[in-house]
Amino acid sequence: MKNKGIVITGGSAGLGLALAKTFVENGNHVVITGRDPKKLEAAASGLLPADSNSGGSLHTIEADISQKASVYPTALEAQGVLGKVDLLINNASSLGKTPLPLLVDSDCEDLEQVLQTNVLGPFRLTKALLPGMLLRKSGLVVNMSSDAAVSAYPQWGHYGLSKAALDHLSRIWNEELRGKGVDFVAIDPGDMATALQFAAIPDRDPNELSDPEEVARALFRFLSARFQNRAENTRPQVRFSADAWRAQS
Amino acid sequence: MNVFTQVHQQPATLASPATSAERRKEAGLLSVHAASGHSAITNLSELPRFFEAGDVLVVNNAATIPASLSLTHVASGTPLELRLLTPREVLLGESEFSWHSWLAAAFSQGSWRQRTEERTQIPLLRVGDLFATEDPLVQLEITGFHNNEQRLPEVGFRAAEKSLRSFLFKHGRPIQYSYHKNDLELWDVQTPFATQPVATEAPSASFHLSWELMFALQERGVRIVPVTHATGVSSLGEPELDRLLPVPEFFAVGQEAREIIVEAQAINRQVIGLGTGAARAVESAFGGEAASSGSTSLLLSGTHRLRGLTGLLTGMHEMGSSHLRLLDAFVPRPWLLAGYEKAVAAGFLWHEFGDLCLISEKA
């Protein structure tokens, strides 16, 4: 994958930042979004030296993907900057309240906030960027999922159900737009040494966790192949566990 | 009987813009046969039966930017609304769309609920005057006046590229219509084809279209082809200024779009423009110079001989407006008016979120 327009939400830290770096290094034009302008600035300045030879570029947009009023301007600005969006990676995620509470101890307002970030945000941004993809009959939308979407981990309730909804959203998008040139995948990247992971499990042994930069390089290979074959339309599998996509990358 | 004096008076208020699903359900379609004048009333969902394999529907992929800015005129301390009309480079006939310098229209602050006709009193503006914005990093400076009109300043943004972009998308608002009860948000003014953020007012003929309908057309073998036209402000509330509209606007017709249209022409298929913006883009691109993108001031009228399109799917156009003259390029006026009378009887709506009219050789 080279010379593609790519939008990555939650791109100023963790896997999002690592993906942005990998795509830019491979000569792509990337917009990252994030809520914190300082982190975005730091991400942008950290990436600049690496991309100088690749022909890639990085752009930042300050946005809170959980807010409808933030999603639509972001979509327009990203399309203005990139010209076209080939790949959307809905990566921004909210864990909800930490320490993670039992559902019975949780508040519905917290659940609403998690759904806004993890389901409605990706839905809105996808919807706002789909017109260009459908008109060009070309695009790939990646929704970042989790094994918590499949396994009913106690205390991961809000996060887990939001990711299960995101998985199913990916399947339905895919069914409805089959044959239209736009492909959808939901991917569990596996457990990584990121802020989100340590917020959920503070005493997690870092040695058990993957390095997000390594995950990003492997995902780049997987997504490049998926993008290449997006028109083939023989894609019964939309959701990939960490083992499943790794086996193909 | 002059039914049109009634129909083009817009209702005092209109409920908040309907959701796109509601709008689609209610949209009516007036079909006018361009060769016989036969017209009929139906629903938009019937659109596919006016098309056959090999036909082309050309859509405008312009997305609508938040082109209304609330500013303070520094010299007088007066709050004003500026509506961006077209980039200055486009006004000068250059081919690039740039964000830094714009032709704008100034309105007294008031509320957008007031009709623009009531908001024409502005303080004296001079070249070099500054406008302050909500963002301390972004200022605008008046660099000139279009046609020496005080209300049409040319403004330059004093800001870095990035802060200008983020300023517009963060602080700009979509241009509002006074007949709407509620504020229009940025998502209310995007069409199903919104991709390129260049329009200052929405290409409204596309509001009613859905991808379900597009897929139905594609299944019939119809090709949906995007072009870009930076649809602009259609009224400034003063007849003197409205005479200057439309100002030159940005358009782009890509190589692939051109080839598909040429192919369709070669096998004698329909090429239908969706909206007047798509029509201006195609007819500009298929003009003598065959420029693929740039600035267009082409005005379609009865004397224009169609070069790219064979028909048009568009909103209901007001009497006396330049939009109505534009339709003369597609069908003789008496036939159109005969159809319009049927539409009036059927209760069609005549505004940006109103009903649609298809003029084609198969209607």
mmCIF file of N, CA, C and O in Angstrom, chain B residues 294-360:
data_model
loop_
_atom_site.group_PDB
_atom_site.id
_atom_site.type_symbol
_atom_site.label_atom_id
_atom_site.label_comp_id
_atom_site.label_asym_id
_atom_site.label_seq_id
_atom_site.Cartn_x
_atom_site.Cartn_y
_atom_site.Cartn_z
ATOM 1 N N GLY B 294 -11.228 23.942 -13.010
ATOM 2 C CA GLY B 294 -10.892 25.354 -12.944
ATOM 3 C C GLY B 294 -12.061 26.184 -12.506
ATOM 4 O O GLY B 294 -12.858 25.764 -11.668
ATOM 5 N N SER B 295 -12.168 27.360 -13.108
ATOM 6 C CA SER B 295 -13.180 28.317 -12.715
ATOM 7 C C SER B 295 -14.218 28.376 -13.831
ATOM 8 O O SER B 295 -13.869 28.430 -15.001
ATOM 9 N N THR B 296 -15.493 28.350 -13.459
ATOM 10 C CA THR B 296 -16.495 28.464 -14.511
ATOM 11 C C THR B 296 -17.452 29.606 -14.231
ATOM 12 O O THR B 296 -17.883 29.814 -13.100
ATOM 13 N N SER B 297 -17.761 30.366 -15.279
ATOM 14 C CA SER B 297 -18.830 31.359 -15.161
ATOM 15 C C SER B 297 -19.892 31.055 -16.204
ATOM 16 O O SER B 297 -20.708 31.901 -16.528
ATOM 17 N N LEU B 298 -19.866 29.830 -16.698
ATOM 18 C CA LEU B 298 -20.835 29.438 -17.717
ATOM 19 C C LEU B 298 -22.251 29.521 -17.152
ATOM 20 O O LEU B 298 -22.544 28.976 -16.097
ATOM 21 N N LEU B 299 -23.126 30.249 -17.857
ATOM 22 C CA LEU B 299 -24.531 30.289 -17.467
ATOM 23 C C LEU B 299 -25.334 29.587 -18.542
ATOM 24 O O LEU B 299 -25.278 29.963 -19.710
ATOM 25 N N LEU B 300 -26.045 28.563 -18.139
ATOM 26 C CA LEU B 300 -26.862 27.856 -19.122
ATOM 27 C C LEU B 300 -28.149 28.653 -19.342
ATOM 28 O O LEU B 300 -28.677 29.269 -18.430
ATOM 29 N N SER B 301 -28.614 28.613 -20.587
ATOM 30 C CA SER B 301 -29.859 29.322 -20.914
ATOM 31 C C SER B 301 -30.376 28.748 -22.221
ATOM 32 O O SER B 301 -29.798 27.802 -22.757
ATOM 33 N N GLY B 302 -31.437 29.352 -22.736
ATOM 34 C CA GLY B 302 -32.050 28.858 -23.963
ATOM 35 C C GLY B 302 -31.118 28.875 -25.157
ATOM 36 O O GLY B 302 -31.311 28.116 -26.113
ATOM 37 N N THR B 303 -30.104 29.707 -25.114
ATOM 38 C CA THR B 303 -29.205 29.783 -26.268
ATOM 39 C C THR B 303 -28.039 28.797 -26.157
ATOM 40 O O THR B 303 -27.251 28.658 -27.081
ATOM 41 N N HIS B 304 -27.939 28.134 -25.022
ATOM 42 C CA HIS B 304 -26.825 27.194 -24.844
ATOM 43 C C HIS B 304 -27.156 25.868 -25.516
ATOM 44 O O HIS B 304 -28.235 25.313 -25.341
ATOM 45 N N ARG B 305 -26.230 25.375 -26.311
ATOM 46 C CA ARG B 305 -26.410 24.061 -26.930
ATOM 47 C C ARG B 305 -25.697 23.031 -26.059
ATOM 48 O O ARG B 305 -24.504 23.148 -25.818
ATOM 49 N N LEU B 306 -26.463 22.031 -25.579
ATOM 50 C CA LEU B 306 -25.879 21.062 -24.646
ATOM 51 C C LEU B 306 -24.742 20.300 -25.307
ATOM 52 O O LEU B 306 -24.853 19.856 -26.444
ATOM 53 N N ARG B 307 -23.619 20.135 -24.533
ATOM 54 C CA ARG B 307 -22.426 19.498 -25.106
ATOM 55 C C ARG B 307 -22.111 18.176 -24.414
ATOM 56 O O ARG B 307 -21.497 17.301 -24.998
ATOM 57 N N GLY B 308 -22.506 18.064 -23.145
ATOM 58 C CA GLY B 308 -22.202 16.839 -22.408
ATOM 59 C C GLY B 308 -23.456 16.125 -21.970
ATOM 60 O O GLY B 308 -23.571 14.904 -22.076
ATOM 61 N N LEU B 309 -24.437 16.874 -21.510
ATOM 62 C CA LEU B 309 -25.651 16.287 -20.940
ATOM 63 C C LEU B 309 -26.747 16.142 -21.979
ATOM 64 O O LEU B 309 -26.770 16.862 -22.984
ATOM 65 N N THR B 310 -27.681 15.229 -21.692
ATOM 66 C CA THR B 310 -28.909 15.161 -22.486
ATOM 67 C C THR B 310 -30.117 15.533 -21.648
ATOM 68 O O THR B 310 -31.207 15.745 -22.174
ATOM 69 N N GLY B 311 -29.954 15.551 -20.308
ATOM 70 C CA GLY B 311 -31.095 15.860 -19.448
ATOM 71 C C GLY B 311 -30.653 16.262 -18.065
ATOM 72 O O GLY B 311 -29.455 16.292 -17.754
ATOM 73 N N LEU B 312 -31.635 16.583 -17.215
ATOM 74 C CA LEU B 312 -31.337 17.148 -15.906
ATOM 75 C C LEU B 312 -32.351 16.662 -14.873
ATOM 76 O O LEU B 312 -33.558 16.598 -15.151
ATOM 77 N N LEU B 313 -31.844 16.300 -13.708
ATOM 78 C CA LEU B 313 -32.701 16.000 -12.555
ATOM 79 C C LEU B 313 -32.398 17.079 -11.537
ATOM 80 O O LEU B 313 -31.258 17.205 -11.081
ATOM 81 N N THR B 314 -33.397 17.872 -11.198
ATOM 82 C CA THR B 314 -33.102 19.058 -10.376
ATOM 83 C C THR B 314 -34.292 19.409 -9.494
ATOM 84 O O THR B 314 -35.360 18.798 -9.605
ATOM 85 N N GLY B 315 -34.109 20.398 -8.642
ATOM 86 C CA GLY B 315 -35.195 20.861 -7.790
ATOM 87 C C GLY B 315 -36.212 21.660 -8.597
ATOM 88 O O GLY B 315 -36.079 21.822 -9.808
ATOM 89 N N MET B 316 -37.235 22.153 -7.914
ATOM 90 C CA MET B 316 -38.228 22.995 -8.571
ATOM 91 C C MET B 316 -37.691 24.421 -8.539
ATOM 92 O O MET B 316 -37.339 24.935 -7.485
ATOM 93 N N HIS B 317 -37.629 25.052 -9.709
ATOM 94 C CA HIS B 317 -36.962 26.350 -9.796
ATOM 95 C C HIS B 317 -37.961 27.505 -9.777
ATOM 96 O O HIS B 317 -38.987 27.442 -10.442
ATOM 97 N N GLU B 318 -37.594 28.560 -9.036
ATOM 98 C CA GLU B 318 -38.492 29.706 -8.924
ATOM 99 C C GLU B 318 -38.602 30.474 -10.234
ATOM 100 O O GLU B 318 -37.652 30.547 -10.997
ATOM 101 N N MET B 319 -39.779 31.080 -10.429
ATOM 102 C CA MET B 319 -39.985 31.920 -11.606
ATOM 103 C C MET B 319 -39.038 33.108 -11.549
ATOM 104 O O MET B 319 -38.791 33.660 -10.494
ATOM 105 N N GLY B 320 -38.540 33.482 -12.724
ATOM 106 C CA GLY B 320 -37.726 34.695 -12.786
ATOM 107 C C GLY B 320 -36.303 34.490 -12.308
ATOM 108 O O GLY B 320 -35.479 35.374 -12.439
ATOM 109 N N SER B 321 -36.016 33.338 -11.757
ATOM 110 C CA SER B 321 -34.660 33.134 -11.269
ATOM 111 C C SER B 321 -33.765 32.674 -12.410
ATOM 112 O O SER B 321 -34.237 32.151 -13.415
ATOM 113 N N SER B 322 -32.472 32.886 -12.230
ATOM 114 C CA SER B 322 -31.546 32.452 -13.278
ATOM 115 C C SER B 322 -31.570 30.931 -13.373
ATOM 116 O O SER B 322 -31.278 30.354 -14.411
ATOM 117 N N HIS B 323 -31.950 30.283 -12.263
ATOM 118 C CA HIS B 323 -32.073 28.827 -12.287
ATOM 119 C C HIS B 323 -33.132 28.368 -13.275
ATOM 120 O O HIS B 323 -32.992 27.344 -13.913
ATOM 121 N N LEU B 324 -34.214 29.126 -13.370
ATOM 122 C CA LEU B 324 -35.267 28.731 -14.299
ATOM 123 C C LEU B 324 -34.785 28.910 -15.745
ATOM 124 O O LEU B 324 -35.040 28.070 -16.605
ATOM 125 N N ARG B 325 -34.050 30.025 -15.979
ATOM 126 C CA ARG B 325 -33.493 30.241 -17.329
ATOM 127 C C ARG B 325 -32.587 29.079 -17.726
ATOM 128 O O ARG B 325 -32.532 28.674 -18.872
ATOM 129 N N LEU B 326 -31.896 28.553 -16.720
ATOM 130 C CA LEU B 326 -30.969 27.442 -16.969
ATOM 131 C C LEU B 326 -31.709 26.244 -17.587
ATOM 132 O O LEU B 326 -31.179 25.549 -18.445
ATOM 133 N N LEU B 327 -32.965 26.055 -17.144
ATOM 134 C CA LEU B 327 -33.719 24.900 -17.648
ATOM 135 C C LEU B 327 -34.095 25.065 -19.117
ATOM 136 O O LEU B 327 -34.385 24.075 -19.787
ATOM 137 N N ASP B 328 -34.074 26.318 -19.606
ATOM 138 C CA ASP B 328 -34.378 26.540 -21.024
ATOM 139 C C ASP B 328 -33.401 25.796 -21.924
ATOM 140 O O ASP B 328 -33.701 25.515 -23.083
ATOM 141 N N ALA B 329 -32.222 25.485 -21.384
ATOM 142 C CA ALA B 329 -31.242 24.731 -22.178
ATOM 143 C C ALA B 329 -31.695 23.289 -22.378
ATOM 144 O O ALA B 329 -31.188 22.591 -23.256
ATOM 145 N N PHE B 330 -32.659 22.837 -21.562
ATOM 146 C CA PHE B 330 -33.044 21.419 -21.591
ATOM 147 C C PHE B 330 -34.428 21.164 -22.181
ATOM 148 O O PHE B 330 -34.695 20.093 -22.708
ATOM 149 N N VAL B 331 -35.334 22.163 -22.060
ATOM 150 C CA VAL B 331 -36.711 21.941 -22.520
ATOM 151 C C VAL B 331 -37.351 23.297 -22.810
ATOM 152 O O VAL B 331 -37.057 24.275 -22.125
ATOM 153 N N PRO B 332 -38.214 23.365 -23.850
ATOM 154 C CA PRO B 332 -38.893 24.634 -24.121
ATOM 155 C C PRO B 332 -39.708 25.079 -22.901
ATOM 156 O O PRO B 332 -40.377 24.263 -22.256
ATOM 157 N N ARG B 333 -39.660 26.382 -22.610
ATOM 158 C CA ARG B 333 -40.271 26.922 -21.399
ATOM 159 C C ARG B 333 -41.765 26.545 -21.254
ATOM 160 O O ARG B 333 -42.190 26.152 -20.157
ATOM 161 N N PRO B 334 -42.596 26.646 -22.329
ATOM 162 C CA PRO B 334 -44.026 26.340 -22.128
ATOM 163 C C PRO B 334 -44.253 24.907 -21.647
ATOM 164 O O PRO B 334 -45.149 24.652 -20.847
ATOM 165 N N TRP B 335 -43.445 23.973 -22.133
ATOM 166 C CA TRP B 335 -43.607 22.583 -21.694
ATOM 167 C C TRP B 335 -43.252 22.434 -20.214
ATOM 168 O O TRP B 335 -43.902 21.727 -19.460
ATOM 169 N N LEU B 336 -42.195 23.143 -19.820
ATOM 170 C CA LEU B 336 -41.799 23.090 -18.415
ATOM 171 C C LEU B 336 -42.922 23.661 -17.538
ATOM 172 O O LEU B 336 -43.306 23.071 -16.523
ATOM 173 N N LEU B 337 -43.470 24.804 -17.967
ATOM 174 C CA LEU B 337 -44.495 25.455 -17.153
ATOM 175 C C LEU B 337 -45.756 24.603 -17.062
ATOM 176 O O LEU B 337 -46.418 24.569 -16.025
ATOM 177 N N ALA B 338 -46.061 23.896 -18.146
ATOM 178 C CA ALA B 338 -47.218 22.988 -18.098
ATOM 179 C C ALA B 338 -46.983 21.918 -17.038
ATOM 180 O O ALA B 338 -47.891 21.561 -16.271
ATOM 181 N N GLY B 339 -45.771 21.423 -16.983
ATOM 182 C CA GLY B 339 -45.431 20.438 -15.952
ATOM 183 C C GLY B 339 -45.486 21.054 -14.569
ATOM 184 O O GLY B 339 -45.998 20.456 -13.621
ATOM 185 N N TYR B 340 -44.974 22.283 -14.456
ATOM 186 C CA TYR B 340 -44.962 22.965 -13.152
ATOM 187 C C TYR B 340 -46.392 23.136 -12.618
ATOM 188 O O TYR B 340 -46.629 23.055 -11.418
ATOM 189 N N GLU B 341 -47.344 23.394 -13.536
ATOM 190 C CA GLU B 341 -48.730 23.549 -13.059
ATOM 191 C C GLU B 341 -49.223 22.256 -12.429
ATOM 192 O O GLU B 341 -49.916 22.275 -11.415
ATOM 193 N N LYS B 342 -48.856 21.130 -13.040
ATOM 194 C CA LYS B 342 -49.236 19.839 -12.450
ATOM 195 C C LYS B 342 -48.581 19.683 -11.077
ATOM 196 O O LYS B 342 -49.181 19.154 -10.139
ATOM 197 N N ALA B 343 -47.336 20.127 -10.970
ATOM 198 C CA ALA B 343 -46.603 19.985 -9.706
ATOM 199 C C ALA B 343 -47.239 20.846 -8.619
ATOM 200 O O ALA B 343 -47.343 20.432 -7.468
ATOM 201 N N VAL B 344 -47.696 22.039 -9.015
ATOM 202 C CA VAL B 344 -48.364 22.913 -8.040
ATOM 203 C C VAL B 344 -49.617 22.218 -7.532
ATOM 204 O O VAL B 344 -49.879 22.143 -6.326
ATOM 205 N N ALA B 345 -50.363 21.673 -8.473
ATOM 206 C CA ALA B 345 -51.608 20.988 -8.091
ATOM 207 C C ALA B 345 -51.317 19.808 -7.178
ATOM 208 O O ALA B 345 -52.114 19.461 -6.311
ATOM 209 N N ALA B 346 -50.165 19.192 -7.370
ATOM 210 C CA ALA B 346 -49.815 18.023 -6.560
ATOM 211 C C ALA B 346 -49.172 18.425 -5.236
ATOM 212 O O ALA B 346 -48.765 17.567 -4.455
ATOM 213 N N GLY B 347 -49.056 19.736 -4.994
ATOM 214 C CA GLY B 347 -48.522 20.200 -3.710
ATOM 215 C C GLY B 347 -47.011 20.126 -3.589
ATOM 216 O O GLY B 347 -46.478 20.013 -2.482
ATOM 217 N N PHE B 348 -46.326 20.188 -4.710
ATOM 218 C CA PHE B 348 -44.856 20.140 -4.662
ATOM 219 C C PHE B 348 -44.285 21.337 -3.899
ATOM 220 O O PHE B 348 -44.875 22.408 -3.867
ATOM 221 N N LEU B 349 -43.116 21.148 -3.315
ATOM 222 C CA LEU B 349 -42.433 22.210 -2.574
ATOM 223 C C LEU B 349 -41.280 22.767 -3.401
ATOM 224 O O LEU B 349 -40.565 22.035 -4.072
ATOM 225 N N TRP B 350 -41.123 24.103 -3.300
ATOM 226 C CA TRP B 350 -40.183 24.832 -4.157
ATOM 227 C C TRP B 350 -39.043 25.452 -3.345
ATOM 228 O O TRP B 350 -38.944 26.637 -3.235
ATOM 229 N N HIS B 351 -38.221 24.690 -2.737
ATOM 230 C CA HIS B 351 -37.063 25.303 -2.069
ATOM 231 C C HIS B 351 -35.974 24.255 -1.951
ATOM 232 O O HIS B 351 -36.103 23.151 -2.497
ATOM 233 N N GLU B 352 -34.914 24.596 -1.217
ATOM 234 C CA GLU B 352 -33.732 23.731 -1.204
ATOM 235 C C GLU B 352 -34.031 22.299 -0.762
ATOM 236 O O GLU B 352 -33.321 21.377 -1.116
ATOM 237 N N PHE B 353 -35.054 22.132 0.086
ATOM 238 C CA PHE B 353 -35.359 20.776 0.535
ATOM 239 C C PHE B 353 -36.671 20.279 -0.095
ATOM 240 O O PHE B 353 -37.369 19.452 0.445
ATOM 241 N N GLY B 354 -37.014 20.854 -1.242
ATOM 242 C CA GLY B 354 -38.296 20.556 -1.876
ATOM 243 C C GLY B 354 -38.249 19.345 -2.806
ATOM 244 O O GLY B 354 -37.404 18.470 -2.670
ATOM 245 N N ASP B 355 -39.189 19.313 -3.771
ATOM 246 C CA ASP B 355 -39.333 18.150 -4.648
ATOM 247 C C ASP B 355 -38.470 18.289 -5.906
ATOM 248 O O ASP B 355 -37.784 19.284 -6.083
ATOM 249 N N LEU B 356 -38.552 17.270 -6.765
ATOM 250 C CA LEU B 356 -37.619 17.201 -7.887
ATOM 251 C C LEU B 356 -38.314 17.138 -9.239
ATOM 252 O O LEU B 356 -39.485 16.759 -9.339
ATOM 253 N N CYS B 357 -37.548 17.483 -10.264
ATOM 254 C CA CYS B 357 -38.056 17.484 -11.636
ATOM 255 C C CYS B 357 -37.010 16.832 -12.542
ATOM 256 O O CYS B 357 -35.840 17.199 -12.491
ATOM 257 N N LEU B 358 -37.466 15.855 -13.328
ATOM 258 C CA LEU B 358 -36.572 15.197 -14.281
ATOM 259 C C LEU B 358 -36.948 15.643 -15.690
ATOM 260 O O LEU B 358 -38.090 15.460 -16.125
ATOM 261 N N ILE B 359 -35.987 16.227 -16.381
ATOM 262 C CA ILE B 359 -36.209 16.592 -17.782
ATOM 263 C C ILE B 359 -35.314 15.676 -18.608
ATOM 264 O O ILE B 359 -34.085 15.720 -18.474
ATOM 265 N N SER B 360 -35.918 14.809 -19.406
ATOM 266 C CA SER B 360 -35.079 13.905 -20.183
ATOM 267 C C SER B 360 -35.812 13.455 -21.430
ATOM 268 O O SER B 360 -37.007 13.690 -21.580
#
